[in-house]
mmCIF file of C-alpha atoms in Angstrom:
data_model
loop_
_atom_site.group_PDB
_atom_site.id
_atom_site.type_symbol
_atom_site.label_atom_id
_atom_site.label_comp_id
_atom_site.label_asym_id
_atom_site.label_seq_id
_atom_site.Cartn_x
_atom_site.Cartn_y
_atom_site.Cartn_z
ATOM 1 C CA MET A 144 -12.595 -0.914 17.672
ATOM 2 C CA ARG A 145 -9.714 -2.049 15.563
ATOM 3 C CA PHE A 146 -9.265 -4.945 13.158
ATOM 4 C CA GLY A 147 -6.082 -6.609 11.941
ATOM 5 C CA ALA A 148 -4.319 -8.145 9.007
ATOM 6 C CA PHE A 149 -1.992 -10.591 10.775
ATOM 7 C CA VAL A 150 -3.265 -13.621 8.857
ATOM 8 C CA VAL A 151 -2.872 -11.839 5.539
ATOM 9 C CA ALA A 152 0.673 -10.869 6.454
ATOM 10 C CA LEU A 153 1.678 -14.415 7.355
ATOM 11 C CA ALA A 154 0.141 -15.787 4.179
ATOM 12 C CA ASP A 155 1.637 -13.148 1.910
ATOM 13 C CA SER A 156 4.867 -11.956 3.504
ATOM 14 C CA VAL A 157 6.745 -11.468 0.251
ATOM 15 C CA TYR A 158 6.137 -8.018 -1.206
ATOM 16 C CA SER A 159 6.522 -7.433 -4.924
ATOM 17 C CA GLU A 160 7.088 -3.859 -6.041
ATOM 18 C CA SER A 161 5.615 -4.789 -9.412
ATOM 19 C CA MET A 162 2.234 -5.353 -7.724
ATOM 20 C CA ARG A 163 1.973 -1.704 -6.763
ATOM 21 C CA LEU A 164 0.858 0.923 -9.214
ATOM 22 C CA PRO A 165 3.057 4.026 -9.253
ATOM 23 C CA LEU A 166 1.453 6.749 -7.155
ATOM 24 C CA SER A 167 1.693 9.118 -10.091
ATOM 25 C CA SER A 168 -0.447 6.851 -12.288
ATOM 26 C CA ILE A 169 -3.661 7.502 -10.346
ATOM 27 C CA PRO A 170 -3.700 11.056 -9.011
ATOM 28 C CA PRO A 171 -5.626 11.333 -5.748
ATOM 29 C CA ARG A 172 -8.887 13.276 -5.794
ATOM 30 C CA TRP A 173 -7.460 16.193 -3.862
ATOM 31 C CA MET A 174 -4.981 16.831 -6.702
ATOM 32 C CA ALA A 175 -7.578 16.445 -9.431
ATOM 33 C CA THR A 176 -9.979 18.754 -7.642
ATOM 34 C CA ALA A 177 -7.332 21.413 -7.189
ATOM 35 C CA ALA A 178 -6.476 21.258 -10.868
ATOM 36 C CA ALA A 179 -10.115 21.476 -11.897
ATOM 37 C CA LEU A 180 -10.866 24.429 -9.692
ATOM 38 C CA GLY A 181 -7.546 26.160 -10.177
ATOM 39 C CA VAL A 182 -7.029 26.103 -6.430
ATOM 40 C CA ALA A 183 -3.580 25.448 -4.977
ATOM 41 C CA VAL A 184 -3.617 22.567 -2.527
ATOM 42 C CA ALA A 185 -1.652 23.253 0.640
ATOM 43 C CA MET A 186 1.253 20.837 0.898
ATOM 44 C CA SER A 187 3.834 21.824 3.471
ATOM 45 C CA GLY A 188 6.415 19.126 3.923
ATOM 46 C CA CYS A 189 4.421 16.343 5.620
ATOM 47 C CA SER A 190 6.992 13.765 4.551
ATOM 48 C CA THR A 191 10.665 13.354 5.302
ATOM 49 C CA ASN A 192 10.813 10.610 2.678
ATOM 50 C CA GLU A 193 11.306 11.727 -0.911
ATOM 51 C CA ALA A 194 9.808 8.491 -2.274
ATOM 52 C CA SER A 195 6.452 8.983 -0.570
ATOM 53 C CA LEU A 196 3.497 11.134 -1.528
ATOM 54 C CA THR A 197 3.112 14.211 0.656
ATOM 55 C CA MET A 198 -0.037 14.235 2.769
ATOM 56 C CA PRO A 199 -2.379 17.102 1.911
ATOM 57 C CA VAL A 200 -3.152 19.470 4.773
ATOM 58 C CA SER A 201 -6.581 20.512 3.523
ATOM 59 C CA GLY A 202 -9.694 18.707 2.343
ATOM 60 C CA THR A 203 -12.108 16.303 4.032
ATOM 61 C CA PHE A 204 -10.604 13.797 6.471
ATOM 62 C CA ASP A 205 -12.249 10.673 7.911
ATOM 63 C CA TYR A 206 -11.204 7.938 10.337
ATOM 64 C CA GLN A 207 -12.686 4.556 9.400
ATOM 65 C CA LEU A 208 -11.334 1.766 11.605
ATOM 66 C CA GLY A 209 -14.718 0.285 12.529
ATOM 67 C CA GLY A 210 -16.272 0.208 9.060
ATOM 68 C CA THR A 211 -15.507 1.656 5.644
ATOM 69 C CA TYR A 212 -17.550 3.794 3.257
ATOM 70 C CA ASP A 213 -16.530 5.822 0.233
ATOM 71 C CA SER A 214 -18.217 9.186 0.796
ATOM 72 C CA LEU A 215 -19.748 11.221 3.594
ATOM 73 C CA PRO A 216 -23.553 11.149 3.748
ATOM 74 C CA CYS A 217 -25.034 14.496 2.804
ATOM 75 C CA SER A 218 -26.539 14.671 6.296
ATOM 76 C CA VAL A 219 -23.077 15.091 7.851
ATOM 77 C CA GLY A 220 -20.838 16.343 5.037
ATOM 78 C CA PRO A 221 -20.207 19.935 3.958
ATOM 79 C CA SER A 222 -22.889 19.623 1.280
ATOM 80 C CA SER A 223 -26.533 19.357 2.285
ATOM 81 C CA SER A 224 -27.800 17.787 -0.914
ATOM 82 C CA VAL A 225 -25.247 15.244 -2.171
ATOM 83 C CA ASP A 226 -22.760 12.840 -0.630
ATOM 84 C CA ASP A 227 -19.347 14.458 -0.193
ATOM 85 C CA PRO A 228 -16.035 12.983 -1.323
ATOM 86 C CA ILE A 229 -13.373 12.057 1.223
ATOM 87 C CA ASP A 230 -9.871 13.364 0.532
ATOM 88 C CA ILE A 231 -7.882 11.767 3.368
ATOM 89 C CA VAL A 232 -8.846 8.547 5.140
ATOM 90 C CA VAL A 233 -7.403 6.136 7.690
ATOM 91 C CA ARG A 234 -8.429 2.493 7.295
ATOM 92 C CA ASP A 235 -7.292 -0.790 8.816
ATOM 93 C CA ALA A 236 -4.533 -2.765 7.120
ATOM 94 C CA GLY A 237 -7.085 -5.443 6.270
ATOM 95 C CA ALA A 238 -9.249 -2.990 4.305
ATOM 96 C CA ALA A 239 -8.731 -1.562 0.834
ATOM 97 C CA PRO A 240 -7.551 2.025 0.346
ATOM 98 C CA LEU A 241 -10.084 4.546 -0.911
ATOM 99 C CA THR A 242 -9.577 5.227 -4.606
ATOM 100 C CA GLY A 243 -8.846 8.890 -5.217
ATOM 101 C CA ALA A 244 -8.082 9.695 -1.572
ATOM 102 C CA TYR A 245 -4.846 9.924 0.372
ATOM 103 C CA SER A 246 -5.200 6.624 2.230
ATOM 104 C CA VAL A 247 -3.448 5.844 5.512
ATOM 105 C CA CYS A 248 -3.099 2.225 6.650
ATOM 106 C CA TYR A 249 -3.612 1.478 10.362
ATOM 107 C CA VAL A 250 -1.037 -0.910 11.872
ATOM 108 C CA ASN A 251 -0.891 -1.854 15.554
ATOM 109 C CA GLY A 252 2.879 -1.911 15.924
ATOM 110 C CA PHE A 253 3.268 -2.458 19.662
ATOM 111 C CA GLN A 254 0.230 -4.521 20.742
ATOM 112 C CA THR A 255 -1.675 -7.464 19.316
ATOM 113 C CA GLN A 256 -5.029 -7.001 17.627
ATOM 114 C CA PRO A 257 -8.183 -8.292 19.359
ATOM 115 C CA ASP A 258 -8.790 -10.987 16.764
ATOM 116 C CA GLU A 259 -5.140 -12.119 16.689
ATOM 117 C CA ALA A 260 -4.499 -13.170 20.289
ATOM 118 C CA THR A 261 -4.466 -16.898 19.539
ATOM 119 C CA LEU A 262 -2.107 -16.386 16.613
ATOM 120 C CA TRP A 263 0.373 -14.476 18.759
ATOM 121 C CA ARG A 264 0.411 -17.254 21.359
ATOM 122 C CA ASP A 265 2.664 -19.111 18.936
ATOM 123 C CA HIS A 266 5.085 -16.237 19.579
ATOM 124 C CA ASP A 267 4.640 -16.124 23.344
ATOM 125 C CA ASP A 268 8.252 -15.060 23.894
ATOM 126 C CA LEU A 269 7.531 -11.782 22.055
ATOM 127 C CA LEU A 270 4.754 -10.812 24.480
ATOM 128 C CA LEU A 271 5.096 -9.029 27.811
ATOM 129 C CA HIS A 272 4.593 -11.166 30.937
ATOM 130 C CA ASP A 273 4.090 -10.078 34.530
ATOM 131 C CA ALA A 274 6.082 -11.277 37.559
ATOM 132 C CA ASP A 275 3.886 -14.387 37.782
ATOM 133 C CA GLY A 276 4.514 -15.281 34.165
ATOM 134 C CA GLU A 277 1.038 -14.262 33.020
ATOM 135 C CA LEU A 278 0.519 -12.352 29.792
ATOM 136 C CA VAL A 279 -0.009 -8.629 30.303
ATOM 137 C CA VAL A 280 -3.034 -7.025 28.638
ATOM 138 C CA ASP A 281 -3.934 -3.422 27.948
ATOM 139 C CA PRO A 282 -6.443 -2.424 30.663
ATOM 140 C CA ASP A 283 -8.317 -0.288 28.132
ATOM 141 C CA TRP A 284 -8.246 -3.066 25.513
ATOM 142 C CA PRO A 285 -8.294 -6.317 27.543
ATOM 143 C CA ASP A 286 -8.198 -8.458 24.409
ATOM 144 C CA GLU A 287 -4.863 -6.951 23.337
ATOM 145 C CA HIS A 288 -1.512 -8.266 24.557
ATOM 146 C CA ILE A 289 1.617 -6.115 24.707
ATOM 147 C CA LEU A 290 4.593 -6.717 22.428
ATOM 148 C CA ASP A 291 7.954 -6.662 24.206
ATOM 149 C CA PRO A 292 10.690 -5.186 21.981
ATOM 150 C CA SER A 293 13.225 -4.949 24.799
ATOM 151 C CA THR A 294 15.938 -7.013 23.063
ATOM 152 C CA ALA A 295 17.358 -6.947 19.549
ATOM 153 C CA ASP A 296 16.293 -10.558 18.943
ATOM 154 C CA ARG A 297 12.708 -9.816 19.927
ATOM 155 C CA ARG A 298 12.623 -6.707 17.767
ATOM 156 C CA SER A 299 13.858 -8.716 14.807
ATOM 157 C CA GLU A 300 11.157 -11.355 15.289
ATOM 158 C CA ILE A 301 8.443 -8.738 15.787
ATOM 159 C CA LEU A 302 9.535 -7.023 12.588
ATOM 160 C CA ASP A 303 9.375 -10.388 10.802
ATOM 161 C CA ILE A 304 5.647 -10.387 11.621
ATOM 162 C CA ILE A 305 4.657 -6.706 11.466
ATOM 163 C CA GLY A 306 6.983 -5.799 8.589
ATOM 164 C CA PRO A 307 4.955 -7.792 6.036
ATOM 165 C CA VAL A 308 1.810 -5.981 7.232
ATOM 166 C CA ILE A 309 3.491 -2.672 6.360
ATOM 167 C CA ASP A 310 4.580 -4.148 3.032
ATOM 168 C CA GLY A 311 0.997 -5.229 2.432
ATOM 169 C CA CYS A 312 -0.199 -1.669 2.983
ATOM 170 C CA ALA A 313 2.101 -0.595 0.169
ATOM 171 C CA SER A 314 1.122 -3.407 -2.186
ATOM 172 C CA SER A 315 -2.563 -2.649 -1.577
ATOM 173 C CA GLY A 316 -2.046 0.945 -2.702
ATOM 174 C CA PHE A 317 -2.029 2.880 0.567
ATOM 175 C CA ASP A 318 -0.025 6.108 0.685
ATOM 176 C CA ALA A 319 1.033 5.971 4.333
ATOM 177 C CA VAL A 320 0.880 3.928 7.520
ATOM 178 C CA GLU A 321 -0.171 4.857 11.048
ATOM 179 C CA ILE A 322 1.684 2.972 13.801
ATOM 180 C CA ASP A 323 -0.344 2.639 16.988
ATOM 181 C CA ASN A 324 0.684 2.272 20.644
ATOM 182 C CA LEU A 325 4.119 3.863 20.443
ATOM 183 C CA ASP A 326 3.802 4.702 24.143
ATOM 184 C CA THR A 327 3.766 1.161 25.591
ATOM 185 C CA ALA A 328 7.116 1.743 27.331
ATOM 186 C CA ASP A 329 5.538 4.629 29.245
ATOM 187 C CA ARG A 330 2.438 2.625 30.164
ATOM 188 C CA PHE A 331 4.239 -0.631 30.996
ATOM 189 C CA PRO A 332 7.491 -0.050 32.943
ATOM 190 C CA ASP A 333 8.872 -3.525 32.192
ATOM 191 C CA ILE A 334 9.292 -2.570 28.535
ATOM 192 C CA ASP A 335 12.639 -1.036 27.691
ATOM 193 C CA ARG A 336 12.013 2.447 26.304
ATOM 194 C CA THR A 337 15.115 2.424 24.113
ATOM 195 C CA GLY A 338 14.077 -0.912 22.643
ATOM 196 C CA ALA A 339 10.610 0.421 21.862
ATOM 197 C CA LEU A 340 12.038 3.473 20.103
ATOM 198 C CA ASP A 341 14.472 1.267 18.187
ATOM 199 C CA LEU A 342 11.536 -0.816 16.941
ATOM 200 C CA ALA A 343 9.715 2.371 15.969
ATOM 201 C CA ALA A 344 12.753 3.434 13.945
ATOM 202 C CA GLU A 345 12.698 0.074 12.160
ATOM 203 C CA TYR A 346 9.035 0.594 11.294
ATOM 204 C CA VAL A 347 9.907 4.015 9.868
ATOM 205 C CA ASP A 348 12.684 2.526 7.749
ATOM 206 C CA ARG A 349 10.401 -0.277 6.544
ATOM 207 C CA ALA A 350 7.650 2.144 5.550
ATOM 208 C CA HIS A 351 10.006 4.536 3.791
ATOM 209 C CA ALA A 352 11.640 1.653 1.925
ATOM 210 C CA GLN A 353 8.185 0.822 0.521
ATOM 211 C CA GLY A 354 7.543 4.421 -0.539
ATOM 212 C CA LEU A 355 5.117 5.078 2.316
ATOM 213 C CA SER A 356 4.939 8.017 4.681
ATOM 214 C CA ILE A 357 4.484 7.037 8.314
ATOM 215 C CA ALA A 358 2.479 8.627 11.114
ATOM 216 C CA GLN A 359 3.115 8.765 14.821
ATOM 217 C CA LYS A 360 -0.084 7.809 16.685
ATOM 218 C CA ASN A 361 -0.834 9.684 19.932
ATOM 219 C CA ALA A 362 1.989 9.725 22.562
ATOM 220 C CA ALA A 363 2.285 13.522 22.617
ATOM 221 C CA GLU A 364 5.284 13.343 24.932
ATOM 222 C CA LEU A 365 7.238 11.583 22.172
ATOM 223 C CA ALA A 366 6.376 13.966 19.333
ATOM 224 C CA GLU A 367 9.719 15.763 19.161
ATOM 225 C CA THR A 368 11.702 12.515 19.355
ATOM 226 C CA ALA A 369 9.425 10.735 16.890
ATOM 227 C CA HIS A 370 9.745 13.460 14.273
ATOM 228 C CA SER A 371 13.299 14.769 14.629
ATOM 229 C CA GLN A 372 15.101 11.568 15.639
ATOM 230 C CA LEU A 373 12.969 8.723 14.275
ATOM 231 C CA SER A 374 11.777 10.546 11.110
ATOM 232 C CA PHE A 375 8.034 10.052 11.476
ATOM 233 C CA ASP A 376 6.421 12.201 8.774
ATOM 234 C CA PHE A 377 3.130 13.291 10.342
ATOM 235 C CA ALA A 378 0.919 12.555 13.336
ATOM 236 C CA VAL A 379 -2.484 11.076 14.081
ATOM 237 C CA THR A 380 -3.893 12.146 17.423
ATOM 238 C CA GLU A 381 -7.028 11.196 19.300
ATOM 239 C CA GLU A 382 -8.549 13.562 21.872
ATOM 240 C CA CYS A 383 -5.816 16.196 21.788
ATOM 241 C CA VAL A 384 -8.383 18.890 22.619
ATOM 242 C CA ALA A 385 -9.929 16.853 25.437
ATOM 243 C CA PHE A 386 -6.471 16.223 26.915
ATOM 244 C CA ASP A 387 -5.143 19.727 26.145
ATOM 245 C CA GLU A 388 -2.173 18.540 24.108
ATOM 246 C CA CYS A 389 -2.825 19.650 20.518
ATOM 247 C CA ASP A 390 0.054 22.119 20.648
ATOM 248 C CA ARG A 391 2.478 19.303 21.434
ATOM 249 C CA PHE A 392 1.732 17.885 17.996
ATOM 250 C CA THR A 393 1.278 21.076 15.964
ATOM 251 C CA SER A 394 4.454 22.629 17.392
ATOM 252 C CA VAL A 395 6.387 19.688 15.931
ATOM 253 C CA TYR A 396 4.408 18.648 12.837
ATOM 254 C CA GLY A 397 2.717 21.951 11.961
ATOM 255 C CA ASP A 398 -0.442 21.329 9.929
ATOM 256 C CA CYS A 399 0.612 17.731 9.243
ATOM 257 C CA VAL A 400 -1.633 16.340 11.972
ATOM 258 C CA LEU A 401 -4.846 14.303 11.626
ATOM 259 C CA ALA A 402 -6.974 14.817 14.740
ATOM 260 C CA ILE A 403 -9.990 12.897 16.008
ATOM 261 C CA GLU A 404 -12.177 13.869 18.963
ATOM 262 C CA TYR A 405 -14.836 11.685 20.603
ATOM 263 C CA PRO A 406 -18.061 12.918 22.239
ATOM 264 C CA ASP A 407 -17.546 11.166 25.588
ATOM 265 C CA THR A 408 -14.123 12.592 26.390
ATOM 266 C CA LEU A 409 -15.145 16.056 25.240
ATOM 267 C CA VAL A 410 -18.079 15.920 27.663
ATOM 268 C CA GLU A 411 -15.736 14.768 30.443
ATOM 269 C CA ALA A 412 -13.555 17.799 29.674
ATOM 270 C CA GLY A 413 -16.600 20.088 29.856
ATOM 271 C CA LEU A 414 -16.517 20.770 26.118
ATOM 272 C CA ASP A 415 -18.497 20.110 22.984
ATOM 273 C CA PHE A 416 -17.156 19.862 19.451
ATOM 274 C CA ALA A 417 -17.971 23.500 18.704
ATOM 275 C CA ASP A 418 -15.688 24.432 21.602
ATOM 276 C CA ALA A 419 -12.984 22.136 20.247
ATOM 277 C CA CYS A 420 -13.067 23.904 16.906
ATOM 278 C CA THR A 421 -12.207 27.215 18.580
ATOM 279 C CA VAL A 422 -9.008 25.978 20.241
ATOM 280 C CA PRO A 423 -6.220 28.152 18.759
ATOM 281 C CA ASP A 424 -3.640 25.382 18.350
ATOM 282 C CA ARG A 425 -5.956 22.672 17.059
ATOM 283 C CA PRO A 426 -4.883 20.877 13.878
ATOM 284 C CA PRO A 427 -6.773 22.129 10.788
ATOM 285 C CA LEU A 428 -7.781 18.562 9.901
ATOM 286 C CA MET A 429 -9.842 17.753 12.995
ATOM 287 C CA ILE A 430 -13.053 15.721 13.090
ATOM 288 C CA LEU A 431 -15.565 14.329 15.565
ATOM 289 C CA ARG A 432 -16.264 10.583 15.353
ATOM 290 C CA ASP A 433 -18.275 8.098 17.379
ATOM 291 C CA ARG A 434 -16.188 6.034 19.789
ATOM 292 C CA ASP A 435 -16.641 2.758 17.875
ATOM 293 C CA LEU A 436 -15.924 4.374 14.492
ATOM 294 C CA VAL A 437 -18.848 2.566 12.880
ATOM 295 C CA ALA A 438 -19.700 2.893 9.206
ATOM 296 C CA ALA A 439 -22.041 5.583 7.906
ATOM 297 C CA GLY A 440 -25.629 4.413 8.248
ATOM 298 C CA ASP A 441 -24.937 2.161 11.242
ATOM 299 C CA PRO A 442 -26.552 2.933 14.622
ATOM 300 C CA GLY A 443 -24.456 5.342 16.635
ATOM 301 C CA TYR A 444 -22.604 6.823 13.660
ATOM 302 C CA ARG A 445 -21.275 10.311 14.322
ATOM 303 C CA PHE A 446 -19.226 12.620 12.141
ATOM 304 C CA ASP A 447 -18.584 16.320 12.231
ATOM 305 C CA THR A 448 -15.820 18.624 11.099
ATOM 306 C CA CYS A 449 -14.809 22.155 11.982
#
């Protein structure tokens, strides 16, 4: 379940650096906690961009695309008596960052968002069509169309729309962005792979220009290219244990990987989350979430951490 910020971007496409507080003016909680406890926070080069804040590689991580909340309920957090603070969080571009946490802004960079299909129809030439001229949809997300960055002109127009969303992440106070669906060229053969990677590089440049780190999302087969050639700073991976590909991320990004597992795919792989936590090459920051990523307190909410 993912939600977008396309309307906000079109209405507010001019980014003002003066609107954004310097990152140093409000230290994130993970820094304050380390100072208070006299504990060194592990920070091992999760950014290739000197202007951005380095992602911490320890603390409590949460993935909140289906609903936001500011702390983990005591029933699921490390503490059994009080709600626990969240140190690293991913939220949709239309949500606010979490004060005191390293906040990552979700951006769907290669497909449309479910609630934005009608808006993108005004840009029909930027969407992938099949041989009959019909719009192609993601079979796993049938309300999402596929962006087609196969030509320089299309990439420029796509960036005119998605770029302001990235800018909005910065102006809202996020520390980083996560770009989803980098692998569309592998899933849809009519998309030019070079064009898709060129668009990804433009997203990286746009994020870095705004002082944001940027995460590769999934697409394990592209990890080496994404990091060494395109300069993605860290990775966000779903189901790397279930699909036996965690090492493809950690071998490239080290501990700079945010990992999410889901109960259904673990069961399909013959595993439970306790098994996942014993995988030698799993990222340190790995959590279990419910498939719909609902907010704490909603029916079906699941959260666990190793």
